[in-house]
mmCIF file of C-alpha atoms in Angstrom:
data_model
loop_
_atom_site.group_PDB
_atom_site.id
_atom_site.type_symbol
_atom_site.label_atom_id
_atom_site.label_comp_id
_atom_site.label_asym_id
_atom_site.label_seq_id
_atom_site.Cartn_x
_atom_site.Cartn_y
_atom_site.Cartn_z
ATOM 1 C CA UNK A 8 126.297 97.704 -51.886
ATOM 2 C CA UNK A 9 122.633 97.728 -51.067
ATOM 3 C CA UNK A 10 123.150 94.895 -48.678
ATOM 4 C CA UNK A 11 125.819 96.793 -46.719
ATOM 5 C CA UNK A 12 123.544 99.797 -46.541
ATOM 6 C CA UNK A 13 120.753 97.652 -45.076
ATOM 7 C CA UNK A 14 123.096 96.280 -42.403
ATOM 8 C CA UNK A 15 124.118 99.781 -41.417
ATOM 9 C CA UNK A 16 120.500 100.805 -41.116
ATOM 10 C CA UNK A 17 119.728 97.776 -38.899
ATOM 11 C CA UNK A 18 122.799 98.540 -36.792
ATOM 12 C CA UNK A 19 121.652 102.099 -36.196
ATOM 13 C CA UNK A 20 118.166 100.835 -35.418
ATOM 14 C CA UNK A 21 119.530 98.433 -32.742
ATOM 15 C CA UNK A 22 121.570 101.170 -31.068
ATOM 16 C CA UNK A 23 118.588 103.500 -31.131
ATOM 17 C CA UNK A 24 116.392 100.765 -29.660
ATOM 18 C CA UNK A 25 118.949 99.996 -26.970
ATOM 19 C CA UNK A 26 119.118 103.629 -25.928
ATOM 20 C CA UNK A 27 115.331 103.901 -25.618
ATOM 21 C CA UNK A 28 114.594 100.419 -24.112
ATOM 22 C CA UNK A 29 112.619 100.266 -20.738
ATOM 23 C CA UNK A 30 114.296 97.034 -19.506
ATOM 24 C CA UNK A 31 116.618 97.295 -16.449
ATOM 25 C CA UNK A 32 120.176 97.129 -17.474
ATOM 26 C CA UNK A 33 121.891 93.954 -16.486
ATOM 27 C CA UNK A 34 124.461 94.130 -13.661
ATOM 28 C CA UNK A 35 127.978 94.158 -14.836
ATOM 29 C CA UNK A 36 130.155 91.246 -13.915
ATOM 30 C CA UNK A 37 132.424 93.488 -11.870
ATOM 31 C CA UNK A 38 129.490 94.720 -9.743
ATOM 32 C CA UNK A 39 128.365 91.105 -9.166
ATOM 33 C CA UNK A 40 131.810 90.338 -7.901
ATOM 34 C CA UNK A 41 131.807 93.183 -5.370
ATOM 35 C CA UNK A 42 128.382 92.166 -4.053
ATOM 36 C CA UNK A 43 129.525 88.583 -3.573
ATOM 37 C CA UNK A 44 132.592 89.707 -1.611
ATOM 38 C CA UNK A 45 130.450 91.936 0.686
ATOM 39 C CA UNK A 46 128.010 89.126 1.347
ATOM 40 C CA UNK A 47 130.863 86.790 2.185
ATOM 41 C CA UNK A 48 132.275 89.347 4.645
ATOM 42 C CA UNK A 49 128.916 89.808 6.389
ATOM 43 C CA UNK A 50 128.463 86.051 6.654
ATOM 44 C CA UNK A 51 131.947 85.753 8.093
ATOM 45 C CA UNK A 52 131.300 88.366 10.784
ATOM 46 C CA UNK A 53 128.080 86.604 11.834
ATOM 47 C CA UNK A 54 129.809 83.241 12.064
ATOM 48 C CA UNK A 55 132.676 84.759 14.054
ATOM 49 C CA UNK A 56 130.253 86.429 16.518
ATOM 50 C CA UNK A 57 128.350 83.189 17.006
ATOM 51 C CA UNK A 58 131.605 81.332 17.583
ATOM 52 C CA UNK A 59 132.749 83.960 20.104
ATOM 53 C CA UNK A 60 129.475 83.755 22.013
ATOM 54 C CA UNK A 61 129.721 79.989 22.049
ATOM 55 C CA UNK A 62 133.320 80.149 23.305
ATOM 56 C CA UNK A 63 132.463 82.636 26.071
ATOM 57 C CA UNK A 64 129.670 80.372 27.285
ATOM 58 C CA UNK A 65 131.845 77.327 27.204
ATOM 59 C CA UNK A 66 134.702 79.199 28.935
ATOM 60 C CA UNK A 67 132.655 79.518 32.182
ATOM 61 C CA UNK A 68 134.254 77.178 34.735
ATOM 62 C CA UNK A 69 132.430 73.929 35.251
ATOM 63 C CA UNK A 70 132.282 74.438 39.059
ATOM 64 C CA UNK A 71 130.595 77.835 38.632
ATOM 65 C CA UNK A 72 128.026 76.355 36.260
ATOM 66 C CA UNK A 73 127.417 73.572 38.759
ATOM 67 C CA UNK A 74 126.885 76.090 41.606
ATOM 68 C CA UNK A 75 124.526 78.127 39.440
ATOM 69 C CA UNK A 76 122.534 75.049 38.599
ATOM 70 C CA UNK A 77 122.484 73.831 42.224
ATOM 71 C CA UNK A 78 121.467 77.210 43.758
ATOM 72 C CA UNK A 79 117.893 76.819 45.068
ATOM 73 C CA UNK A 80 115.196 79.180 43.953
ATOM 74 C CA UNK A 81 114.244 81.810 46.570
ATOM 75 C CA UNK A 82 111.511 80.593 48.884
ATOM 76 C CA UNK A 83 108.276 82.516 49.019
ATOM 77 C CA UNK A 84 107.000 83.533 52.504
ATOM 78 C CA UNK A 85 105.006 80.863 54.276
ATOM 79 C CA UNK A 86 101.290 81.598 54.712
ATOM 80 C CA UNK A 87 101.634 81.615 58.537
ATOM 81 C CA UNK A 88 104.201 84.433 58.592
ATOM 82 C CA UNK A 89 102.891 87.768 57.237
ATOM 83 C CA UNK A 90 105.249 89.453 54.857
ATOM 84 C CA UNK A 91 106.340 92.997 55.756
ATOM 85 C CA UNK A 92 104.122 95.822 54.620
ATOM 86 C CA UNK A 93 105.428 97.491 51.448
ATOM 87 C CA UNK A 94 104.965 100.904 53.066
ATOM 88 C CA UNK A 95 106.988 100.056 56.182
ATOM 89 C CA UNK A 96 110.654 100.989 55.806
ATOM 90 C CA UNK A 97 113.111 98.187 56.493
ATOM 91 C CA UNK A 98 114.703 98.188 59.922
ATOM 92 C CA UNK A 99 118.211 99.603 59.751
ATOM 93 C CA UNK A 100 120.923 97.079 60.353
ATOM 94 C CA UNK A 101 123.249 97.810 63.206
ATOM 95 C CA UNK A 102 126.784 98.369 62.119
ATOM 96 C CA UNK A 103 129.581 97.222 64.435
ATOM 97 C CA UNK A 104 130.297 100.839 65.316
ATOM 98 C CA UNK A 105 126.666 101.324 66.469
ATOM 99 C CA UNK A 106 126.923 98.678 69.174
ATOM 100 C CA UNK A 107 127.428 100.364 72.556
ATOM 101 C CA UNK A 108 130.771 99.583 74.086
ATOM 102 C CA UNK A 109 131.519 99.403 77.818
ATOM 103 C CA UNK A 110 132.292 103.111 77.992
ATOM 104 C CA UNK A 111 129.077 103.976 76.174
ATOM 105 C CA UNK A 112 127.040 101.725 78.484
ATOM 106 C CA UNK A 113 128.624 103.340 81.533
ATOM 107 C CA UNK A 114 127.847 106.787 80.135
ATOM 108 C CA UNK A 115 124.232 105.799 79.480
ATOM 109 C CA UNK A 116 123.917 104.417 83.009
ATOM 110 C CA UNK A 117 125.386 107.601 84.453
ATOM 111 C CA UNK A 118 122.978 109.702 82.410
ATOM 112 C CA UNK A 119 120.020 107.566 83.552
ATOM 113 C CA UNK A 120 121.103 108.000 87.155
ATOM 114 C CA UNK A 121 121.616 111.721 86.704
ATOM 115 C CA UNK A 122 118.150 112.271 85.252
ATOM 116 C CA UNK A 123 114.916 111.567 87.070
ATOM 117 C CA UNK A 124 111.701 110.139 85.604
ATOM 118 C CA UNK A 125 110.816 113.551 84.150
ATOM 119 C CA UNK A 126 114.258 114.141 82.655
ATOM 120 C CA UNK A 127 115.196 116.588 85.414
ATOM 121 C CA UNK A 128 118.535 116.474 87.223
ATOM 122 C CA UNK A 129 118.474 113.955 90.045
ATOM 123 C CA UNK A 130 119.670 115.424 93.319
ATOM 124 C CA UNK A 131 120.076 112.832 96.087
ATOM 125 C CA UNK A 132 118.340 113.935 99.234
ATOM 126 C CA UNK A 133 119.550 113.213 102.723
ATOM 127 C CA UNK A 134 117.352 110.588 104.345
ATOM 128 C CA UNK A 135 115.261 112.103 107.075
ATOM 129 C CA UNK A 136 114.509 109.765 109.926
ATOM 130 C CA UNK A 137 110.995 109.917 111.225
ATOM 131 C CA UNK A 138 111.035 111.843 114.485
ATOM 132 C CA UNK A 139 110.426 109.712 117.542
ATOM 133 C CA UNK A 140 107.149 110.402 119.351
ATOM 134 C CA UNK A 141 107.431 112.320 122.596
ATOM 135 C CA UNK A 142 104.695 110.306 124.243
ATOM 136 C CA UNK A 143 103.166 106.874 123.621
ATOM 137 C CA UNK A 144 100.483 104.612 125.035
ATOM 138 C CA UNK A 145 102.271 102.373 127.578
ATOM 139 C CA UNK A 146 100.051 99.410 126.645
ATOM 140 C CA UNK A 147 98.331 99.986 123.278
ATOM 141 C CA UNK A 148 97.013 96.401 123.251
ATOM 142 C CA UNK A 149 95.219 96.935 126.585
ATOM 143 C CA UNK A 150 91.522 97.448 127.181
ATOM 144 C CA UNK A 151 90.428 99.913 129.857
ATOM 145 C CA UNK A 152 88.822 98.094 132.782
ATOM 146 C CA UNK A 153 88.905 100.793 135.502
ATOM 147 C CA UNK A 154 89.325 104.592 135.559
ATOM 148 C CA UNK A 155 90.764 107.198 137.887
ATOM 149 C CA UNK A 156 88.488 108.022 140.872
ATOM 150 C CA UNK A 157 86.917 106.685 144.023
ATOM 151 C CA UNK A 158 86.520 102.924 144.244
ATOM 152 C CA UNK A 159 85.624 100.800 147.250
ATOM 153 C CA UNK A 160 85.880 103.804 149.517
ATOM 154 C CA UNK A 161 89.332 104.843 148.441
ATOM 155 C CA UNK A 162 91.032 106.652 145.547
ATOM 156 C CA UNK A 163 91.894 104.545 142.557
ATOM 157 C CA UNK A 164 94.812 106.756 141.463
ATOM 158 C CA UNK A 165 95.255 105.491 137.931
ATOM 159 C CA UNK A 166 93.786 103.663 134.937
ATOM 160 C CA UNK A 167 93.790 99.881 134.549
ATOM 161 C CA UNK A 168 94.655 98.415 131.114
ATOM 162 C CA UNK A 169 94.091 94.666 130.690
ATOM 163 C CA UNK A 170 95.986 92.529 128.148
ATOM 164 C CA UNK A 171 97.350 88.978 127.987
ATOM 165 C CA UNK A 172 99.903 88.138 130.667
ATOM 166 C CA UNK A 173 103.443 88.996 129.587
ATOM 167 C CA UNK A 174 102.477 91.740 127.102
ATOM 168 C CA UNK A 175 105.356 94.282 126.909
ATOM 169 C CA UNK A 176 104.910 97.525 128.873
ATOM 170 C CA UNK A 177 106.599 100.651 127.510
ATOM 171 C CA UNK A 178 107.732 103.989 128.914
ATOM 172 C CA UNK A 179 105.129 106.662 128.220
ATOM 173 C CA UNK A 180 107.878 109.225 127.591
ATOM 174 C CA UNK A 181 111.597 109.859 127.812
ATOM 175 C CA UNK A 182 113.044 110.043 131.319
ATOM 176 C CA UNK A 183 115.077 108.337 133.982
ATOM 177 C CA UNK A 184 114.115 105.398 136.185
ATOM 178 C CA UNK A 185 113.877 106.622 139.810
ATOM 179 C CA UNK A 186 112.368 103.469 141.309
ATOM 180 C CA UNK A 187 112.196 99.836 140.166
ATOM 181 C CA UNK A 188 111.093 96.876 142.314
ATOM 182 C CA UNK A 189 108.362 95.662 144.691
ATOM 183 C CA UNK A 190 106.080 98.465 145.938
ATOM 184 C CA UNK A 191 103.524 97.064 148.456
ATOM 185 C CA UNK A 192 100.101 96.752 146.781
ATOM 186 C CA UNK A 193 101.517 97.702 143.370
ATOM 187 C CA UNK A 194 103.568 94.564 143.202
ATOM 188 C CA UNK A 195 106.498 94.915 140.793
ATOM 189 C CA UNK A 196 106.504 98.632 139.874
ATOM 190 C CA UNK A 197 108.593 101.208 138.003
ATOM 191 C CA UNK A 198 108.596 105.005 138.541
ATOM 192 C CA UNK A 199 109.951 107.306 135.784
ATOM 193 C CA UNK A 200 110.793 111.006 136.194
ATOM 194 C CA UNK A 201 110.291 112.804 132.858
ATOM 195 C CA UNK A 202 112.100 115.980 133.962
ATOM 196 C CA UNK A 203 109.162 118.264 133.111
ATOM 197 C CA UNK A 204 107.585 118.200 136.579
ATOM 198 C CA UNK A 205 105.680 114.960 135.909
ATOM 199 C CA UNK A 206 106.304 111.309 136.778
ATOM 200 C CA UNK A 207 104.634 108.103 135.512
ATOM 201 C CA UNK A 208 104.069 104.981 137.613
ATOM 202 C CA UNK A 209 103.571 101.378 136.355
ATOM 203 C CA UNK A 210 102.355 98.593 138.679
ATOM 204 C CA UNK A 211 101.444 94.864 138.862
ATOM 205 C CA UNK A 212 104.168 93.847 136.361
ATOM 206 C CA UNK A 213 105.207 90.226 136.151
ATOM 207 C CA UNK A 214 108.802 91.250 135.303
ATOM 208 C CA UNK A 215 110.891 94.410 135.328
ATOM 209 C CA UNK A 216 113.390 94.890 132.467
ATOM 210 C CA UNK A 217 115.014 98.228 133.493
ATOM 211 C CA UNK A 218 117.329 99.289 136.337
ATOM 212 C CA UNK A 219 117.436 102.253 138.692
ATOM 213 C CA UNK A 220 118.970 105.340 137.090
ATOM 214 C CA UNK A 221 118.512 104.031 133.505
ATOM 215 C CA UNK A 222 117.819 106.613 130.815
ATOM 216 C CA UNK A 223 114.802 105.816 128.649
ATOM 217 C CA UNK A 224 113.231 107.021 125.435
ATOM 218 C CA UNK A 225 109.510 107.070 124.747
ATOM 219 C CA UNK A 226 108.423 103.546 123.817
ATOM 220 C CA UNK A 227 111.309 101.661 125.481
ATOM 221 C CA UNK A 228 110.183 98.443 127.137
ATOM 222 C CA UNK A 229 110.330 98.569 130.924
ATOM 223 C CA UNK A 230 108.733 95.230 131.819
ATOM 224 C CA UNK A 231 105.900 92.764 131.167
ATOM 225 C CA UNK A 232 102.283 92.872 132.222
ATOM 226 C CA UNK A 233 101.282 90.686 135.156
ATOM 227 C CA UNK A 234 99.135 90.412 138.246
ATOM 228 C CA UNK A 235 101.532 90.965 141.145
ATOM 229 C CA UNK A 236 100.507 92.876 144.299
ATOM 230 C CA UNK A 237 96.847 93.634 144.964
ATOM 231 C CA UNK A 238 95.435 92.461 141.647
ATOM 232 C CA UNK A 239 92.541 90.280 140.517
ATOM 233 C CA UNK A 240 93.991 89.572 137.057
ATOM 234 C CA UNK A 241 96.716 90.526 134.578
ATOM 235 C CA UNK A 242 96.639 94.246 133.891
ATOM 236 C CA UNK A 243 98.749 97.415 134.021
ATOM 237 C CA UNK A 244 97.967 100.027 136.640
ATOM 238 C CA UNK A 245 99.172 103.315 135.091
ATOM 239 C CA UNK A 246 99.438 106.591 137.020
ATOM 240 C CA UNK A 247 100.619 110.189 136.326
ATOM 241 C CA UNK A 248 101.975 112.308 139.209
ATOM 242 C CA UNK A 249 102.402 116.079 139.092
ATOM 243 C CA UNK A 250 105.413 117.670 140.850
ATOM 244 C CA UNK A 251 106.301 114.634 143.008
ATOM 245 C CA UNK A 252 105.278 111.093 143.715
ATOM 246 C CA UNK A 253 102.091 110.640 145.730
ATOM 247 C CA UNK A 254 100.388 113.490 143.897
ATOM 248 C CA UNK A 255 98.365 111.616 141.247
ATOM 249 C CA UNK A 256 96.238 113.304 138.585
ATOM 250 C CA UNK A 257 93.753 111.892 136.061
ATOM 251 C CA UNK A 258 96.094 110.110 133.601
ATOM 252 C CA UNK A 259 93.970 109.826 130.442
ATOM 253 C CA UNK A 260 93.253 113.594 130.255
ATOM 254 C CA UNK A 261 96.934 114.383 130.742
ATOM 255 C CA UNK A 262 97.959 111.874 128.070
ATOM 256 C CA UNK A 263 95.327 113.324 125.736
ATOM 257 C CA UNK A 264 96.889 116.789 126.203
ATOM 258 C CA UNK A 265 100.204 115.226 125.098
ATOM 259 C CA UNK A 266 98.772 113.648 121.955
ATOM 260 C CA UNK A 267 97.970 110.143 123.222
ATOM 261 C CA UNK A 268 94.404 108.904 123.608
ATOM 262 C CA UNK A 269 93.521 106.111 125.992
ATOM 263 C CA UNK A 270 89.889 105.302 125.350
ATOM 264 C CA UNK A 271 87.365 104.633 128.070
ATOM 265 C CA UNK A 272 88.024 107.326 130.688
ATOM 266 C CA UNK A 273 88.232 111.095 131.255
ATOM 267 C CA UNK A 274 87.876 113.289 128.174
ATOM 268 C CA UNK A 275 88.118 110.347 125.799
ATOM 269 C CA UNK A 276 84.996 108.241 125.722
ATOM 270 C CA UNK A 277 84.613 104.595 124.690
ATOM 271 C CA UNK A 278 85.522 103.794 121.050
#
């Protein structure tokens, strides 16, 4: 009886001790089972992900992998060629629509023609021909060797202009040929009526290149210089007559009044 009572006391002591013990309670078998299942699931997911990654890598076609492996690395700029400045914007690429077509080129050309250098409208101007001179030097290459006045006891009625033999002689002004041919001491001579009350006379020519009655403009060739008639050397004897032939006046002053200077005589001194 006493023995049973002792066992009851020890039993109550154990239960009391178990309730107040500070040791962590052991995990039940059922909880251990759930933890093992969760760990197995996590391990399975990891293995499946690794297998999927491996399969996706291996599923890349062999040719693509070969091209990726064979693609060369980008070349760095050579030292001799400067690389573009980072601040400079890249040049815009021309799209096919930006290329000017034939119609656009024609329009651009028309616009360029229509606008002058200053961007102002271009208005074509009628070409103005330079007006012909009314009077010219009959022998601009000639040098004055004798002037109008008395010489050897008689009137030297003109001015002598010396130049190489055959130099062209030209009409001093517009008019009509009223005489052309030999004229005593003048040799081969031409007389031109200018229709303004004045006539010009040309003597000692080696050749005459105009005909009687021919209309002339100022500067037209009438013959070549020579030494025919009473002459000591090649030269042009040039005279101006007022009103009618055989009424000579000082030729260089008259030509000066008409805008042509023949140096060496009259109002025009040596140059």
